[in-house]
Amino acid sequence: MENNIVSFVSSQTNINTQIHVIMALNGHDETSQIPRKVQRLEPSELEQFDDLFPEIVNILHQRWSSDNKEITDALNWFKEVSEYNVPFGKKNRGISVVTTYKLLVKDFSNEDIKLARILGWCIEWLQAFFLVADDIMDKSITRRGKPCWYKQNNVGLIAVNDAIYLEACVYEILKHYFRKKPYYIDLVELFHQISMHTVMGQCLDLITSPIDGKVDFTKFTEERYNAIVKWKTAYYSFYLPVALAMYMAGITDEDVHSKAKTILIEMGTFFQIQDDYLDCFGDPSVIGKIGTDIQDNKCSWLVIQALKRVSKEQRTELQNNYGCDDPSKIEKVKDLFEQLDLQTVYSDYEENSFKLLMNLIDKNCDILPKEVFTSFAYKIYKRQK
């Protein structure tokens, strides 16, 4: 939305300038009601969020560079690691910390908002860690519209070490900005907990559908799928941003966190099913990556829905073509998904799930503002990337 506002302001500025020039040419003086300069709107939240990135990168570099000249080459390398992998996502997770904090706290200072943005950037660094590692494991080609980091010249499996560095950055950032805050330990423990949840989910994903392994559809159950989504995606993508804002706002009650978690885990499932759908049917130029779930033998929502609906012959065809990195076989799977009308199945799911999500928010929002959750829901509903 912010980009639309900026585009509108830019176009409106050009229009007003043209009007002013035309009026001047027609003899109107400077008392005209059309202003000579159009005041620029305040920077969007995304712009202000982005403005902090160079400061954080410099701090990460300077913390080690002053007394450790012998590691200059490593620090320069890691600076490039951060600059390539961290700042180019949609940043929904990071900005959600800020928007949630603003909903929870009425009287906040500019410094408070800066700290909320920094916590948001911690999530973006954590996300980069997960993605760099995940791309290696999935043998992905592109990420965010450009080659995956490990695919860069002179990188390769050095990216494994780079991923570890990206995770370590989270705790360096927390130490620098939050060490003296009363909620510092809550933040550190939450990041450790969420990292553990996510690697558990990644493990479930990998052992359920190993790349280059034998396709075993008996493991592809809705129960296993929901477990993978909950542990691999929902905790860090949805609960983490809200929980960080809650701790920063002084909300530590376990029951309140539990109710928030119930809503946000359900929202995470909704989000991942969208992701699975877009991996197959989304436009790579829009979503920023080439989908690989079919050839990677992923236990995705689409294949589970297909297995519920296939005939015996179609199941054999799916078995013979799924999990193969062969363009013709990938197309056969996609054709089968279309024969089973999974696009309509998904559309119906999206509508029904969104209604259920709204009901869940109504039932569990007795303390926290409902907008904390509806702002998330409306942001991801009907998304195309």
Short mmCIF file of C-alpha atoms in Angstrom, two decimals:
data_model
loop_
_atom_site.label_atom_id
_atom_site.label_comp_id
_atom_site.label_asym_id
_atom_site.label_seq_id
_atom_site.Cartn_x
_atom_site.Cartn_y
_atom_site.Cartn_z
CA MET A 1 0.00 0.00 0.00
CA GLU A 2 2.84 2.37 0.85
CA ASN A 3 4.24 2.04 -2.68
CA ASN A 4 0.83 2.95 -4.09
CA ILE A 5 0.73 6.08 -1.90
CA VAL A 6 4.20 7.13 -3.01
CA SER A 7 3.27 6.56 -6.66
CA PHE A 8 0.11 8.64 -6.18
CA VAL A 9 2.00 11.51 -4.56
CA SER A 10 4.61 11.45 -7.32
CA SER A 11 1.98 11.52 -10.08
CA GLN A 12 -0.03 14.20 -8.27
CA THR A 13 3.09 16.35 -7.93
CA ASN A 14 3.67 16.14 -11.68
CA ILE A 15 0.03 17.01 -12.40
CA ASN A 16 0.07 20.05 -10.10
CA THR A 17 3.35 21.25 -11.58
CA GLN A 18 1.89 21.01 -15.08
CA ILE A 19 -1.21 22.95 -14.01
CA HIS A 20 0.95 25.69 -12.48
CA VAL A 21 3.00 26.03 -15.67
CA ILE A 22 -0.13 26.20 -17.84
CA MET A 23 -1.68 28.87 -15.61
CA ALA A 24 1.53 30.92 -15.67
CA LEU A 25 1.63 30.75 -19.44
CA ASN A 26 -1.94 32.05 -19.49
CA GLY A 27 -1.11 35.11 -17.41
CA HIS A 28 -1.95 33.97 -13.89
CA ASP A 29 0.32 35.38 -11.19
CA GLU A 30 1.84 33.75 -8.10
CA THR A 31 -1.30 34.37 -6.02
CA SER A 32 -2.78 31.34 -7.77
CA GLN A 33 -4.38 28.75 -5.50
CA ILE A 34 -2.15 26.05 -7.03
CA PRO A 35 0.97 25.80 -4.81
CA ARG A 36 4.39 26.15 -6.41
CA LYS A 37 5.61 23.16 -4.44
CA VAL A 38 3.58 20.22 -3.23
CA GLN A 39 4.48 19.15 0.28
CA ARG A 40 5.82 15.58 0.39
CA LEU A 41 4.04 13.16 2.67
CA GLU A 42 5.87 11.71 5.65
CA PRO A 43 8.08 8.75 4.71
CA SER A 44 6.17 5.46 4.72
CA GLU A 45 6.81 2.89 7.42
CA LEU A 46 8.64 0.75 4.88
CA GLU A 47 10.93 3.66 3.98
CA GLN A 48 11.68 4.42 7.63
CA PHE A 49 12.24 0.72 8.28
CA ASP A 50 14.65 0.48 5.34
CA ASP A 51 16.56 3.54 6.52
CA LEU A 52 17.81 1.60 9.56
CA PHE A 53 19.43 -1.21 7.59
CA PRO A 54 22.77 0.53 6.84
CA GLU A 55 23.16 1.52 10.51
CA ILE A 56 22.70 -2.08 11.65
CA VAL A 57 25.10 -3.45 9.03
CA ASN A 58 27.73 -0.91 10.11
CA ILE A 59 27.30 -1.82 13.76
CA LEU A 60 27.73 -5.52 12.98
CA HIS A 61 30.90 -4.67 11.05
CA GLN A 62 32.35 -2.20 13.58
CA ARG A 63 31.76 -4.42 16.62
CA TRP A 64 34.49 -6.74 15.35
CA SER A 65 36.67 -4.62 13.09
CA SER A 66 38.28 -2.15 15.50
CA ASP A 67 40.54 -4.61 17.36
CA ASN A 68 40.61 -7.51 14.89
CA LYS A 69 42.36 -6.39 11.74
CA GLU A 70 43.26 -9.96 10.82
CA ILE A 71 39.61 -10.79 10.10
CA THR A 72 38.99 -7.84 7.78
CA ASP A 73 38.47 -10.10 4.77
CA ALA A 74 35.89 -12.16 6.64
CA LEU A 75 34.06 -9.04 7.83
CA ASN A 76 33.95 -7.62 4.30
CA TRP A 77 32.62 -10.96 3.05
CA PHE A 78 29.93 -11.06 5.74
CA LYS A 79 28.90 -7.48 4.98
CA GLU A 80 28.16 -8.62 1.45
CA VAL A 81 26.32 -11.68 2.82
CA SER A 82 23.96 -9.40 4.76
CA GLU A 83 23.52 -6.89 1.96
CA TYR A 84 22.66 -9.61 -0.59
CA ASN A 85 20.37 -11.76 1.55
CA VAL A 86 18.64 -9.62 4.16
CA PRO A 87 17.01 -6.44 2.77
CA PHE A 88 15.12 -7.52 -0.36
CA GLY A 89 12.12 -9.43 0.99
CA LYS A 90 8.61 -8.08 1.46
CA LYS A 91 9.53 -7.35 5.11
CA ASN A 92 6.02 -8.16 6.31
CA ARG A 93 7.38 -9.94 9.37
CA GLY A 94 9.70 -7.13 10.36
CA ILE A 95 7.21 -4.31 9.85
CA SER A 96 4.57 -6.31 11.74
CA VAL A 97 6.59 -5.82 14.93
CA VAL A 98 6.24 -2.06 14.49
CA THR A 99 2.56 -2.03 13.59
CA THR A 100 1.74 -4.41 16.44
CA TYR A 101 3.69 -2.34 18.96
CA LYS A 102 1.86 0.80 17.89
CA LEU A 103 -1.46 -0.96 18.48
CA LEU A 104 -0.39 -2.18 21.93
CA VAL A 105 1.16 1.05 23.26
CA LYS A 106 -0.61 4.40 23.02
CA ASP A 107 2.15 6.65 24.34
CA PHE A 108 5.40 5.74 22.58
CA SER A 109 8.51 7.73 21.74
CA ASN A 110 10.51 7.89 18.52
CA GLU A 111 13.20 5.83 20.28
CA ASP A 112 10.61 3.15 21.11
CA ILE A 113 9.59 2.92 17.46
CA LYS A 114 13.22 2.72 16.39
CA LEU A 115 13.74 -0.21 18.75
CA ALA A 116 10.62 -1.92 17.41
CA ARG A 117 12.01 -1.53 13.89
CA ILE A 118 15.33 -3.01 15.00
CA LEU A 119 13.48 -6.03 16.40
CA GLY A 120 11.80 -6.27 13.03
CA TRP A 121 15.20 -6.33 11.35
CA CYS A 122 16.24 -9.14 13.71
CA ILE A 123 13.44 -11.20 12.19
CA GLU A 124 14.64 -10.30 8.71
CA TRP A 125 18.14 -11.54 9.58
CA LEU A 126 16.66 -14.73 11.03
CA GLN A 127 14.59 -15.14 7.87
CA ALA A 128 17.71 -14.72 5.74
CA PHE A 129 19.43 -17.46 7.77
CA PHE A 130 16.53 -19.84 7.15
CA LEU A 131 16.30 -19.02 3.44
CA VAL A 132 20.02 -19.33 2.65
CA ALA A 133 20.09 -22.75 4.33
CA ASP A 134 16.75 -23.82 2.87
CA ASP A 135 17.79 -22.93 -0.68
CA ILE A 136 20.85 -25.16 -0.38
CA MET A 137 18.81 -28.07 0.97
CA ASP A 138 16.08 -27.63 -1.66
CA LYS A 139 18.55 -27.00 -4.50
CA SER A 140 16.58 -23.87 -5.36
CA ILE A 141 17.61 -21.66 -8.26
CA THR A 142 16.23 -18.21 -7.51
CA ARG A 143 15.19 -16.27 -4.44
CA ARG A 144 13.51 -12.86 -4.42
CA GLY A 145 13.97 -12.50 -8.16
CA LYS A 146 17.71 -13.20 -8.30
CA PRO A 147 20.03 -16.22 -8.00
CA CYS A 148 20.16 -17.90 -4.61
CA TRP A 149 23.21 -16.92 -2.57
CA TYR A 150 24.87 -20.34 -2.88
CA LYS A 151 24.52 -20.03 -6.66
CA GLN A 152 26.72 -16.93 -6.73
CA ASN A 153 30.23 -17.22 -8.17
CA ASN A 154 32.81 -18.16 -5.54
CA VAL A 155 30.14 -18.93 -2.92
CA GLY A 156 28.81 -22.49 -3.26
CA LEU A 157 28.82 -24.33 0.05
CA ILE A 158 30.53 -21.42 1.80
CA ALA A 159 26.87 -20.38 2.08
CA VAL A 160 26.46 -22.91 4.90
CA ASN A 161 28.84 -20.89 7.06
CA ASP A 162 27.20 -17.67 5.86
CA ALA A 163 23.81 -18.94 7.05
CA ILE A 164 25.27 -19.58 10.51
CA TYR A 165 26.65 -16.04 10.50
CA LEU A 166 23.24 -14.58 9.65
CA GLU A 167 21.69 -16.29 12.67
CA ALA A 168 24.51 -15.08 14.92
CA CYS A 169 23.77 -11.51 13.78
CA VAL A 170 20.40 -11.66 15.53
CA TYR A 171 22.04 -12.00 18.94
CA GLU A 172 24.71 -9.40 18.14
CA ILE A 173 21.96 -6.90 17.28
CA LEU A 174 19.95 -7.75 20.39
CA LYS A 175 23.02 -7.36 22.59
CA HIS A 176 23.92 -3.98 21.13
CA TYR A 177 20.48 -2.36 21.34
CA PHE A 178 18.60 -4.20 24.10
CA ARG A 179 21.08 -5.50 26.66
CA LYS A 180 19.98 -2.98 29.32
CA LYS A 181 16.26 -3.35 28.65
CA PRO A 182 14.15 -5.24 31.22
CA TYR A 183 12.74 -7.49 28.50
CA TYR A 184 16.14 -8.41 27.00
CA ILE A 185 16.13 -12.00 28.28
CA ASP A 186 12.58 -12.50 27.02
CA LEU A 187 13.73 -11.46 23.54
CA VAL A 188 16.79 -13.70 23.54
CA GLU A 189 14.88 -16.72 24.82
CA LEU A 190 12.08 -16.15 22.32
CA PHE A 191 14.49 -16.10 19.37
CA HIS A 192 16.20 -19.27 20.62
CA GLN A 193 12.82 -20.95 21.08
CA ILE A 194 11.54 -19.95 17.65
CA SER A 195 14.76 -21.11 15.97
CA MET A 196 14.36 -24.51 17.63
CA HIS A 197 10.72 -24.72 16.54
CA THR A 198 11.69 -23.88 12.96
CA VAL A 199 14.51 -26.39 12.63
CA MET A 200 12.17 -29.06 14.03
CA GLY A 201 9.69 -28.22 11.30
CA GLN A 202 12.42 -28.23 8.67
CA CYS A 203 13.50 -31.66 9.84
CA LEU A 204 9.93 -32.99 9.58
CA ASP A 205 9.74 -31.53 6.08
CA LEU A 206 13.01 -33.06 4.92
CA ILE A 207 12.44 -36.56 6.30
CA THR A 208 8.85 -36.66 5.01
CA SER A 209 9.85 -35.80 1.46
CA PRO A 210 13.61 -36.13 0.98
CA ILE A 211 15.03 -34.51 -2.15
CA ASP A 212 16.24 -37.19 -4.59
CA GLY A 213 14.57 -39.75 -2.34
CA LYS A 214 11.82 -42.23 -3.14
CA VAL A 215 8.32 -40.79 -3.34
CA ASP A 216 6.29 -42.24 -0.47
CA PHE A 217 2.75 -40.92 -0.54
CA THR A 218 1.84 -42.87 2.63
CA LYS A 219 3.68 -40.15 4.58
CA PHE A 220 1.75 -37.36 2.88
CA THR A 221 -1.06 -36.90 5.39
CA GLU A 222 -2.87 -33.75 6.51
CA GLU A 223 -1.66 -34.40 10.07
CA ARG A 224 1.97 -34.43 8.97
CA TYR A 225 1.45 -31.43 6.71
CA ASN A 226 -0.11 -29.38 9.53
CA ALA A 227 2.77 -30.29 11.85
CA ILE A 228 5.35 -29.19 9.27
CA VAL A 229 3.57 -25.90 8.67
CA LYS A 230 3.09 -25.17 12.37
CA TRP A 231 6.70 -25.80 13.33
CA LYS A 232 8.52 -24.66 10.19
CA THR A 233 6.56 -21.54 9.24
CA ALA A 234 3.81 -20.38 11.59
CA TYR A 235 5.88 -19.80 14.72
CA TYR A 236 8.51 -17.57 13.17
CA SER A 237 6.37 -15.89 10.53
CA PHE A 238 3.35 -15.00 12.65
CA TYR A 239 3.79 -15.60 16.37
CA LEU A 240 7.33 -14.19 16.58
CA PRO A 241 6.58 -10.61 15.37
CA VAL A 242 3.57 -10.25 17.67
CA ALA A 243 5.32 -11.84 20.66
CA LEU A 244 8.31 -9.49 20.27
CA ALA A 245 6.00 -6.47 20.29
CA MET A 246 4.13 -7.88 23.31
CA TYR A 247 7.32 -8.32 25.34
CA MET A 248 8.51 -4.87 24.36
CA ALA A 249 5.13 -3.49 25.49
CA GLY A 250 5.48 -5.28 28.85
CA ILE A 251 2.88 -8.00 28.12
CA THR A 252 4.29 -11.20 29.62
CA ASP A 253 1.14 -13.03 30.79
CA GLU A 254 1.37 -16.62 29.54
CA ASP A 255 -2.38 -16.94 28.95
CA VAL A 256 -2.41 -13.86 26.74
CA HIS A 257 0.55 -15.19 24.76
CA SER A 258 -1.17 -18.56 24.44
CA LYS A 259 -4.35 -17.03 22.99
CA ALA A 260 -2.33 -14.94 20.57
CA LYS A 261 -0.41 -18.03 19.54
CA THR A 262 -3.63 -19.97 18.84
CA ILE A 263 -4.76 -17.34 16.34
CA LEU A 264 -1.36 -16.80 14.76
CA ILE A 265 -0.57 -20.49 14.26
CA GLU A 266 -3.86 -20.88 12.39
CA MET A 267 -2.97 -17.82 10.34
CA GLY A 268 0.41 -19.35 9.57
CA THR A 269 -1.27 -22.47 8.21
CA PHE A 270 -3.46 -20.30 6.00
CA PHE A 271 -0.33 -18.48 4.77
CA GLN A 272 1.62 -21.65 3.98
CA ILE A 273 -1.23 -23.17 2.00
CA GLN A 274 -1.27 -19.97 -0.05
CA ASP A 275 2.49 -20.37 -0.51
CA ASP A 276 2.09 -23.95 -1.72
CA TYR A 277 -0.54 -22.86 -4.21
CA LEU A 278 1.59 -19.98 -5.52
CA ASP A 279 4.62 -22.30 -5.84
CA CYS A 280 2.71 -24.17 -8.53
CA PHE A 281 0.28 -21.63 -10.00
CA GLY A 282 1.91 -18.29 -9.17
CA ASP A 283 3.77 -16.11 -11.66
CA PRO A 284 7.55 -16.33 -10.96
CA SER A 285 7.98 -12.70 -12.06
CA VAL A 286 5.53 -11.70 -9.32
CA ILE A 287 6.47 -14.05 -6.47
CA GLY A 288 10.21 -13.64 -7.11
CA LYS A 289 11.14 -17.31 -7.33
CA ILE A 290 10.65 -20.37 -9.48
CA GLY A 291 8.51 -22.95 -7.73
CA THR A 292 10.21 -26.28 -7.00
CA ASP A 293 7.78 -28.15 -4.73
CA ILE A 294 6.86 -30.74 -7.38
CA GLN A 295 10.41 -31.74 -8.34
CA ASP A 296 11.53 -31.47 -4.70
CA ASN A 297 9.00 -34.13 -3.70
CA LYS A 298 7.42 -31.75 -1.18
CA CYS A 299 4.55 -32.76 1.06
CA SER A 300 2.57 -29.77 -0.17
CA TRP A 301 -1.09 -28.93 0.31
CA LEU A 302 -1.74 -29.38 -3.41
CA VAL A 303 -0.45 -32.94 -3.62
CA ILE A 304 -2.39 -33.90 -0.48
CA GLN A 305 -5.57 -32.52 -2.06
CA ALA A 306 -4.74 -34.37 -5.28
CA LEU A 307 -4.29 -37.67 -3.43
CA LYS A 308 -7.79 -37.29 -1.97
CA ARG A 309 -9.32 -36.97 -5.43
CA VAL A 310 -7.29 -39.12 -7.85
CA SER A 311 -8.49 -42.26 -9.54
CA LYS A 312 -6.30 -45.34 -9.41
CA GLU A 313 -4.83 -44.50 -12.81
CA GLN A 314 -4.22 -40.88 -11.86
CA ARG A 315 -2.48 -41.92 -8.64
CA THR A 316 -0.11 -44.09 -10.68
CA GLU A 317 0.56 -41.17 -13.01
CA LEU A 318 1.24 -38.90 -10.03
CA GLN A 319 3.53 -41.51 -8.48
CA ASN A 320 5.52 -41.83 -11.71
CA ASN A 321 6.01 -38.10 -12.24
CA TYR A 322 6.17 -36.49 -8.80
CA GLY A 323 9.58 -35.74 -7.29
CA CYS A 324 11.37 -35.76 -10.66
CA ASP A 325 13.48 -32.85 -11.90
CA ASP A 326 12.31 -33.33 -15.46
CA PRO A 327 10.35 -30.48 -17.08
CA SER A 328 8.04 -32.85 -18.94
CA LYS A 329 7.17 -34.75 -15.77
CA ILE A 330 6.64 -31.52 -13.83
CA GLU A 331 4.18 -30.43 -16.53
CA LYS A 332 2.32 -33.73 -16.26
CA VAL A 333 1.85 -33.17 -12.53
CA LYS A 334 0.61 -29.62 -13.12
CA ASP A 335 -1.75 -30.89 -15.82
CA LEU A 336 -3.11 -33.45 -13.37
CA PHE A 337 -3.63 -30.73 -10.73
CA GLU A 338 -5.63 -28.79 -13.32
CA GLN A 339 -7.67 -31.86 -14.29
CA LEU A 340 -8.59 -32.23 -10.61
CA ASP A 341 -9.58 -28.54 -10.56
CA LEU A 342 -7.33 -27.78 -7.60
CA GLN A 343 -7.50 -24.07 -8.41
CA THR A 344 -11.19 -24.10 -7.46
CA VAL A 345 -10.48 -26.31 -4.45
CA TYR A 346 -7.96 -23.72 -3.29
CA SER A 347 -10.28 -20.79 -3.94
CA ASP A 348 -13.02 -22.44 -1.85
CA TYR A 349 -10.52 -23.22 0.91
CA GLU A 350 -9.28 -19.62 0.99
CA GLU A 351 -12.79 -18.22 1.42
CA ASN A 352 -13.84 -20.71 4.11
CA SER A 353 -10.55 -20.53 5.99
CA PHE A 354 -10.63 -16.75 6.11
CA LYS A 355 -14.10 -16.81 7.65
CA LEU A 356 -12.98 -19.37 10.26
CA LEU A 357 -9.96 -17.21 11.02
CA MET A 358 -12.13 -14.17 11.63
CA ASN A 359 -14.29 -16.20 14.03
CA LEU A 360 -11.19 -17.41 15.86
CA ILE A 361 -10.02 -13.81 16.28
CA ASP A 362 -13.41 -12.82 17.70
CA LYS A 363 -13.34 -15.65 20.26
CA ASN A 364 -9.79 -15.07 21.51
CA CYS A 365 -9.41 -11.28 21.43
CA ASP A 366 -10.55 -10.42 24.96
CA ILE A 367 -7.41 -8.49 25.96
CA LEU A 368 -5.32 -7.64 22.91
CA PRO A 369 -6.71 -5.25 20.26
CA LYS A 370 -8.44 -7.18 17.48
CA GLU A 371 -6.53 -5.06 14.93
CA VAL A 372 -3.30 -6.85 15.93
CA PHE A 373 -4.63 -9.91 14.13
CA THR A 374 -6.96 -8.49 11.48
CA SER A 375 -4.13 -6.35 10.09
CA PHE A 376 -2.20 -9.58 9.45
CA ALA A 377 -5.23 -11.38 8.00
CA TYR A 378 -6.19 -8.69 5.51
CA LYS A 379 -2.57 -8.32 4.42
CA ILE A 380 -2.29 -11.96 3.36
CA TYR A 381 -5.86 -12.56 2.15
CA LYS A 382 -5.92 -13.01 -1.66
CA ARG A 383 -2.19 -12.30 -1.87
CA GLN A 384 -0.42 -13.00 -5.17
CA LYS A 385 3.17 -13.22 -3.87
#
